[in-house]
Amino acid sequence: MPKRRLMTPGPTQVPEPARLAMARQVIHHRTPEFRAVFAEVLLGLKYVFQTENDVLVLTSSGTGAMEAAVVNVAPRGSKVIVLESGVFSRRWAQISERFGIQAVRHAVPWGQAIEPADVERLLAEHPDTVAVLGTLMESSTGVGHDVQAIGEMVAKTDALWVVDAISGAGAMQCLTDRWHIDVLVVGSQKALMTPPGLAFLAVSDKAWRQVERATPQAFYFDLKFHRDKIHGAAGSDTPWTPAHTLIAGLGESLKQIRAEGIEAVWANSALLARATRAGVQAMGLEVFAARPAEGMTAVRFPAGIDGKAFLKRLEARFGVKLAGGQLELDGQIFRLAHFGLVDELDIIATLAAIELVLDEMGHAVTLGTAAAAASRVIQGKPADADK
Ligand SMILES: *Cc1c(COP(=O)(O)O)cnc(C)c1O
């Protein structure tokens, strides 16, 4: 069996201190012991998200927090604008429609990014919009969005800027408060280096004013219950039983991020992104996203390569697990993450393995080309230096 390398944009590998923290005996959650851990986790999340807003922790996957965001800010019969550029941003529209909310879908071809000027136009055309729903890192295509520029447009209106940063937060720069993000949605199993099962929301005062206006079509996901427990007499509490073993693990992963510094974490992803893109291009492959995110890279399979067979072989032969394309992109692209525990040598090894498998499958490559280009970028040299 080859050594396993999990290189997918979630779930991702979990650092050892977090794994050990989760192995401890279960405690009760209505205790000062748990509340101390939870209070520290809330501070860590605020730091990673760069926000002073309330941060709420849900026991659910990321999609649960997307649903919570929608039902709390948009009453049945209200209107939202959905910035649709892939599988995950399309989910905003699916959730909205399920709850009888009108979704004005602004769809761009997959691989393209949303233009902020289009959002400004749409807001003018739909002045009754309660929220604009978008994505920081669209993990299905590898696109990174200009969340700041869109936030500046939305902030001029009464609408809320609701951002799926499930994989993006911690993987690329995300300044929640400065970028006017009213509801930030994040998941545990991506750049926060924790197993699946927790989701987070950072909610602005502007969003709370909207949330106060109506009773949401939700009970478990009624965000007011969560806010009241955080600010309640006991402090740092949750309305329902939280997945507190995961919260203990998250505490350790957040400590690691804080020790490194969030700016250093972002800079590392950005460097690995540049190295990955250089390696991919040196192999003659095409980066799929028109505006690539810093946390991941999506790559088009070369003509004549069976994408599914390639991914299977890469995993069986070298233990490298990449994600394939979803829905329309199935068999068309592969997706590779460079955040969390992924380091420089993981990227060099993954690029080398990709090249080896392409070679085995009969695609013309010069072995070592991709790793060399990535290594030069890591060394701060031009990707095509010393050729
Ligand atoms: C992973 C991911 C999701 C889905 O999260 P689940 O935890 O699977 O519910 C949504 N949006 C983005 C951008 C993601 O990367």
Coordinates of C-alpha atoms and ligand atoms in Angstrom, one line a residue:
M1 CA 0.0 0.0 0.0
P2 CA 1.5 3.4 -0.9
K3 CA 1.6 6.2 1.7
R4 CA -1.7 8.1 1.6
R5 CA -1.7 11.8 0.6
L6 CA -5.1 13.4 0.9
M7 CA -5.0 16.4 -1.5
T8 CA -8.7 17.1 -1.9
P9 CA -10.4 20.4 -1.1
G10 CA -12.0 18.8 1.9
P11 CA -11.9 16.8 3.9
T12 CA -8.3 17.5 4.7
Q13 CA -5.7 16.0 7.0
V14 CA -6.0 16.8 10.7
P15 CA -2.9 17.7 12.8
E16 CA -1.8 15.3 15.5
P17 CA -2.6 17.5 18.6
A18 CA -6.2 17.8 17.3
R19 CA -6.5 14.1 16.7
L20 CA -5.2 13.4 20.3
A21 CA -7.6 16.0 21.8
M22 CA -10.5 14.2 20.1
A23 CA -9.4 10.8 21.6
R24 CA -10.0 11.9 25.2
Q25 CA -12.9 10.6 27.3
V26 CA -16.2 12.4 26.6
I27 CA -17.2 15.0 29.1
H28 CA -20.5 16.8 29.7
H29 CA -21.0 19.9 27.7
R30 CA -22.9 22.0 30.4
T31 CA -19.7 22.4 32.4
P32 CA -17.2 25.2 32.9
E33 CA -14.6 22.7 31.4
F34 CA -16.4 22.6 28.1
R35 CA -17.3 26.3 28.1
A36 CA -13.6 27.3 28.6
V37 CA -12.7 25.2 25.5
F38 CA -15.6 26.7 23.5
A39 CA -14.8 30.3 24.5
E40 CA -11.2 29.8 23.2
V41 CA -12.5 28.3 20.0
L42 CA -14.9 31.3 19.4
L43 CA -11.9 33.6 19.8
G44 CA -9.8 31.6 17.4
L45 CA -12.6 31.5 14.8
K46 CA -13.0 35.3 15.1
Y47 CA -9.3 35.7 14.5
V48 CA -9.2 33.3 11.4
F49 CA -12.3 35.0 9.9
Q50 CA -11.0 38.5 10.8
T51 CA -14.3 39.6 12.5
E52 CA -15.7 41.2 15.6
N53 CA -19.1 39.8 14.7
D54 CA -20.8 37.0 16.6
V55 CA -19.5 33.6 15.5
L56 CA -21.9 30.7 15.9
V57 CA -21.0 27.0 15.8
L58 CA -23.5 24.5 14.4
T59 CA -23.2 20.7 14.5
S60 CA -23.7 20.0 10.8
S61 CA -21.8 20.0 7.6
G62 CA -21.2 23.2 5.7
T63 CA -24.4 22.9 3.8
G64 CA -26.3 23.0 7.1
A65 CA -24.9 26.5 7.8
M66 CA -25.7 27.6 4.2
E67 CA -29.3 26.5 4.9
A68 CA -29.3 28.3 8.3
A69 CA -28.0 31.5 6.6
V70 CA -30.8 31.4 4.0
V71 CA -33.7 30.7 6.2
N72 CA -32.7 33.2 8.9
V73 CA -32.1 36.2 6.6
A74 CA -34.7 35.5 3.8
P75 CA -38.4 35.0 4.7
R76 CA -40.6 32.9 2.5
G77 CA -41.6 35.0 -0.5
S78 CA -38.6 37.3 -0.3
K79 CA -36.0 37.7 -3.1
V80 CA -32.3 36.9 -3.1
I81 CA -29.7 37.2 -5.9
V82 CA -27.6 34.1 -6.4
L83 CA -24.1 34.5 -7.9
E84 CA -23.9 31.1 -9.6
S85 CA -20.5 29.9 -10.9
G86 CA -20.5 26.2 -10.0
V87 CA -21.9 23.4 -7.9
F88 CA -21.7 25.2 -4.5
S89 CA -23.0 28.6 -5.5
R90 CA -25.9 26.8 -7.3
R91 CA -26.7 25.2 -4.0
W92 CA -27.7 28.7 -2.7
A93 CA -30.4 28.8 -5.3
Q94 CA -31.6 25.3 -4.6
I95 CA -31.9 26.0 -0.8
S96 CA -33.7 29.3 -1.4
E97 CA -36.2 27.8 -3.8
R98 CA -36.9 24.9 -1.4
F99 CA -38.0 27.4 1.2
G100 CA -40.2 29.5 -1.2
I101 CA -37.7 32.3 -1.6
Q102 CA -37.3 33.8 -5.1
A103 CA -33.7 33.3 -6.4
V104 CA -32.6 35.6 -9.1
R105 CA -29.9 33.5 -10.6
H106 CA -26.9 35.3 -12.2
A107 CA -25.1 32.3 -13.8
V108 CA -21.7 32.5 -15.4
P109 CA -20.0 29.6 -17.3
W110 CA -18.2 27.3 -14.9
G111 CA -14.6 28.2 -14.6
Q112 CA -15.5 32.0 -14.9
A113 CA -15.7 34.4 -12.0
I114 CA -18.6 36.7 -11.2
E115 CA -18.0 40.3 -12.3
P116 CA -18.6 42.8 -9.4
A117 CA -20.1 45.3 -11.9
D118 CA -22.8 42.8 -12.8
V119 CA -23.8 42.6 -9.1
E120 CA -24.2 46.4 -9.0
R121 CA -26.5 46.3 -12.0
L122 CA -28.5 43.4 -10.6
L123 CA -29.0 45.2 -7.3
A124 CA -30.3 48.3 -9.2
E125 CA -32.7 46.1 -11.2
H126 CA -33.9 44.3 -8.0
P127 CA -34.1 46.9 -5.2
D128 CA -36.2 44.5 -3.1
T129 CA -33.4 42.0 -2.8
V130 CA -32.8 40.9 0.9
A131 CA -29.5 39.1 0.3
V132 CA -26.8 38.5 -2.3
L133 CA -25.5 34.9 -2.0
G134 CA -22.0 34.2 -3.3
T135 CA -18.9 32.1 -2.8
L136 CA -15.3 33.0 -1.9
M137 CA -13.6 29.9 -3.2
E138 CA -15.9 28.0 -5.6
S139 CA -14.4 24.6 -4.9
S140 CA -16.1 22.9 -7.9
T141 CA -14.2 25.0 -10.4
G142 CA -11.2 26.5 -8.4
V143 CA -12.4 30.1 -9.0
G144 CA -11.6 32.6 -6.2
H145 CA -14.0 35.6 -6.2
D146 CA -13.5 39.3 -5.5
V147 CA -15.6 39.2 -2.4
Q148 CA -14.3 42.6 -1.3
A149 CA -15.4 44.4 -4.5
I150 CA -18.8 42.7 -4.5
G151 CA -19.1 43.5 -0.7
E152 CA -18.6 47.2 -1.5
M153 CA -21.5 47.1 -4.0
V154 CA -23.8 45.3 -1.6
A155 CA -22.9 47.5 1.4
K156 CA -24.4 50.5 -0.5
T157 CA -27.9 48.8 -0.4
D158 CA -30.1 47.3 2.3
A159 CA -29.3 43.8 1.0
L160 CA -27.0 41.4 3.0
W161 CA -23.7 40.0 1.6
V162 CA -23.8 36.2 2.4
V163 CA -20.7 34.4 1.5
D164 CA -20.0 30.6 1.3
A165 CA -16.4 30.5 2.5
I166 CA -16.8 26.9 3.6
S167 CA -13.5 26.0 2.0
G168 CA -12.1 29.5 1.4
A169 CA -11.7 30.8 5.0
G170 CA -8.3 29.9 6.2
A171 CA -7.2 28.9 2.7
M172 CA -7.0 32.4 1.2
Q173 CA -7.4 36.0 2.4
C174 CA -10.8 36.7 3.9
L175 CA -11.4 39.9 5.8
T176 CA -15.0 39.4 6.9
D177 CA -15.5 42.8 8.5
R178 CA -13.5 44.9 6.1
W179 CA -15.1 43.3 3.1
H180 CA -18.6 43.9 4.4
I181 CA -19.5 40.3 4.7
D182 CA -22.8 40.1 6.7
V183 CA -23.0 36.3 6.9
L184 CA -19.9 34.2 6.5
V185 CA -20.3 30.5 6.3
V186 CA -17.4 28.1 7.0
G187 CA -17.0 24.3 7.4
S188 CA -14.7 22.5 9.8
Q189 CA -13.3 19.9 7.3
K190 CA -11.5 22.3 4.9
A191 CA -8.8 24.8 5.8
L192 CA -9.6 24.6 9.6
M193 CA -8.0 21.1 9.6
T194 CA -10.8 19.4 11.7
P195 CA -12.9 16.4 10.7
P196 CA -16.3 16.9 9.1
G197 CA -19.2 17.8 11.4
L198 CA -19.0 21.4 12.4
A199 CA -20.1 24.6 10.6
F200 CA -19.6 28.2 11.5
L201 CA -21.5 31.5 10.8
A202 CA -20.2 35.0 11.4
V203 CA -23.2 37.3 11.6
S204 CA -23.0 41.1 11.3
D205 CA -25.2 43.6 13.1
K206 CA -26.8 44.5 9.8
A207 CA -27.7 40.8 9.4
W208 CA -29.0 40.5 12.9
R209 CA -31.4 43.4 12.3
Q210 CA -32.8 41.4 9.3
V211 CA -32.9 38.1 11.2
E212 CA -35.0 39.9 14.0
R213 CA -37.7 40.8 11.5
A214 CA -39.2 37.3 11.1
T215 CA -39.4 33.8 12.7
P216 CA -37.3 31.6 10.5
Q217 CA -38.5 28.4 8.8
A218 CA -36.3 26.5 11.1
F219 CA -36.0 25.4 14.7
Y220 CA -32.6 23.6 15.1
F221 CA -31.1 26.3 12.8
D222 CA -32.8 29.3 14.4
L223 CA -29.7 31.5 14.8
K224 CA -31.2 33.6 17.6
F225 CA -31.1 30.5 19.9
H226 CA -27.4 30.2 19.2
R227 CA -26.7 33.9 19.7
D228 CA -28.6 34.0 23.0
K229 CA -26.6 31.0 24.3
I230 CA -23.3 32.6 23.4
H231 CA -24.3 35.8 25.2
G232 CA -26.3 34.0 27.9
A233 CA -25.7 34.0 31.7
A234 CA -23.4 31.0 31.6
G235 CA -21.5 32.3 28.5
S236 CA -20.1 30.4 25.6
D237 CA -22.9 27.9 25.5
T238 CA -24.9 26.2 22.7
P239 CA -28.6 25.6 22.5
W240 CA -28.4 21.9 21.7
T241 CA -25.7 19.3 22.4
P242 CA -22.7 20.3 20.3
A243 CA -20.3 17.8 18.7
H244 CA -17.9 18.8 21.5
T245 CA -15.2 16.2 20.8
L246 CA -14.8 17.9 17.4
I247 CA -14.8 21.3 19.1
A248 CA -11.9 20.1 21.3
G249 CA -10.0 19.1 18.1
L250 CA -10.8 22.3 16.4
G251 CA -9.3 24.2 19.4
E252 CA -6.0 22.5 18.7
S253 CA -6.1 23.2 15.0
L254 CA -6.9 26.9 15.7
K255 CA -4.0 27.1 18.1
Q256 CA -1.8 26.0 15.3
I257 CA -3.1 28.6 12.9
R258 CA -2.8 31.3 15.6
A259 CA 0.8 30.3 16.3
E260 CA 1.7 30.5 12.6
G261 CA -0.3 33.7 12.1
I262 CA -3.2 34.0 9.6
E263 CA -1.3 36.2 7.2
A264 CA 1.5 33.5 7.0
V265 CA -1.1 30.8 6.4
W266 CA -2.6 32.8 3.5
A267 CA 0.9 33.6 2.1
N268 CA 1.7 29.9 2.2
S269 CA -1.4 28.9 0.3
A270 CA -0.7 31.6 -2.3
L271 CA 2.9 30.4 -2.8
L272 CA 1.7 26.8 -3.2
A273 CA -0.9 28.0 -5.6
R274 CA 1.8 29.7 -7.8
A275 CA 4.0 26.6 -7.6
T276 CA 1.1 24.3 -8.5
R277 CA 0.1 26.4 -11.5
A278 CA 3.7 26.6 -12.7
G279 CA 4.0 22.9 -12.5
V280 CA 0.8 22.2 -14.2
Q281 CA 1.6 24.6 -17.0
A282 CA 5.1 23.2 -17.4
M283 CA 3.5 19.8 -18.0
G284 CA 1.4 21.4 -20.8
L285 CA -1.9 21.2 -18.9
E286 CA -4.4 23.9 -18.5
V287 CA -5.6 25.6 -15.3
F288 CA -9.4 25.5 -15.4
A289 CA -10.3 28.7 -13.5
A290 CA -10.2 32.0 -15.2
R291 CA -9.5 33.6 -11.8
P292 CA -7.8 30.9 -9.8
A293 CA -8.3 30.7 -6.0
E294 CA -5.3 30.6 -3.8
G295 CA -6.5 27.6 -1.8
M296 CA -6.8 25.1 -4.7
T297 CA -6.2 24.5 -8.3
A298 CA -8.5 22.8 -10.8
V299 CA -6.9 21.4 -13.9
R300 CA -8.4 20.3 -17.2
F301 CA -7.4 16.7 -18.2
P302 CA -5.5 16.6 -21.5
A303 CA -7.3 15.3 -24.6
G304 CA -7.3 11.6 -24.8
I305 CA -6.9 10.9 -21.1
D306 CA -9.7 9.1 -19.3
G307 CA -10.0 11.3 -16.2
K308 CA -11.7 8.8 -14.0
A309 CA -9.1 6.1 -14.9
F310 CA -6.4 8.6 -14.2
L311 CA -7.6 9.4 -10.7
K312 CA -8.0 5.8 -9.8
R313 CA -4.6 4.9 -11.0
L314 CA -3.0 7.9 -9.2
E315 CA -4.5 6.7 -6.0
A316 CA -3.8 3.0 -6.4
R317 CA -0.2 3.6 -7.6
F318 CA 1.0 6.5 -5.4
G319 CA -1.7 7.0 -2.7
V320 CA -2.4 10.5 -4.0
K321 CA -6.1 11.3 -3.6
L322 CA -7.3 14.2 -5.8
A323 CA -10.9 15.2 -6.4
G324 CA -12.5 14.8 -9.8
G325 CA -15.0 17.2 -11.4
Q326 CA -18.6 17.3 -10.3
L327 CA -21.8 17.1 -12.4
E328 CA -21.0 18.7 -15.8
L329 CA -17.3 18.7 -15.1
D330 CA -17.2 15.0 -14.2
G331 CA -14.2 13.5 -16.1
Q332 CA -13.2 16.9 -17.4
I333 CA -11.0 18.3 -14.5
F334 CA -9.2 17.3 -11.4
R335 CA -9.0 19.4 -8.3
L336 CA -6.1 19.7 -5.9
A337 CA -6.0 21.6 -2.6
H338 CA -3.1 23.5 -1.2
F339 CA -4.2 24.6 2.3
G340 CA -4.2 23.2 5.8
L341 CA -1.4 20.6 6.3
V342 CA -0.4 20.5 2.7
D343 CA 3.2 21.6 2.3
E344 CA 5.8 22.3 -0.4
L345 CA 6.9 18.7 -0.7
D346 CA 3.3 17.4 -0.9
I347 CA 2.9 19.7 -4.0
I348 CA 6.1 18.6 -5.6
A349 CA 5.3 14.9 -4.9
T350 CA 1.8 15.3 -6.3
L351 CA 2.9 17.0 -9.4
A352 CA 5.6 14.3 -10.0
A353 CA 3.0 11.6 -9.4
I354 CA 0.6 13.2 -11.9
E355 CA 3.4 13.3 -14.5
L356 CA 4.3 9.7 -13.9
V357 CA 0.7 8.5 -14.3
L358 CA 0.2 10.6 -17.4
D359 CA 3.4 9.0 -18.8
E360 CA 2.1 5.5 -17.9
M361 CA -1.1 6.3 -19.7
G362 CA 0.7 7.3 -22.9
H363 CA 0.5 11.1 -22.6
A364 CA 3.7 12.8 -23.8
V365 CA 5.5 14.4 -20.8
T366 CA 9.1 15.0 -19.9
L367 CA 9.5 13.5 -16.5
G368 CA 10.5 15.9 -13.7
T369 CA 9.4 19.0 -15.6
A370 CA 6.5 19.9 -13.4
A371 CA 8.4 19.3 -10.1
A372 CA 11.2 21.4 -11.4
A373 CA 9.0 24.4 -12.3
A374 CA 7.2 24.2 -8.9
S375 CA 10.5 24.0 -7.1
R376 CA 11.8 27.1 -8.8
V377 CA 8.7 29.0 -7.7
I378 CA 9.2 27.8 -4.2
Q379 CA 12.7 29.1 -4.3
G380 CA 11.5 32.5 -5.5
K381 CA 12.9 32.0 -9.0
P382 CA 11.0 32.4 -12.3
A383 CA 9.2 29.1 -13.2
D384 CA 11.3 28.8 -16.3
A385 CA 14.7 29.9 -14.9
D386 CA 17.9 27.7 -15.3
K387 CA 16.4 25.8 -18.3
Ligands
LIG1 C1 -17.2 21.6 0.8 C2 -18.0 22.8 0.3 C3 -19.4 22.9 0.5 C4 -20.2 21.8 1.1 O1 -20.0 21.5 2.4 P1 -20.5 20.2 3.1 O2 -19.7 20.2 4.4 O3 -20.2 19.0 2.2 O4 -21.9 20.4 3.4 C5 -20.0 24.1 0.1 N1 -19.4 25.1 -0.4 C6 -18.1 25.0 -0.7 C7 -17.4 26.2 -1.4 C8 -17.3 23.9 -0.3 O5 -16.0 23.8 -0.6

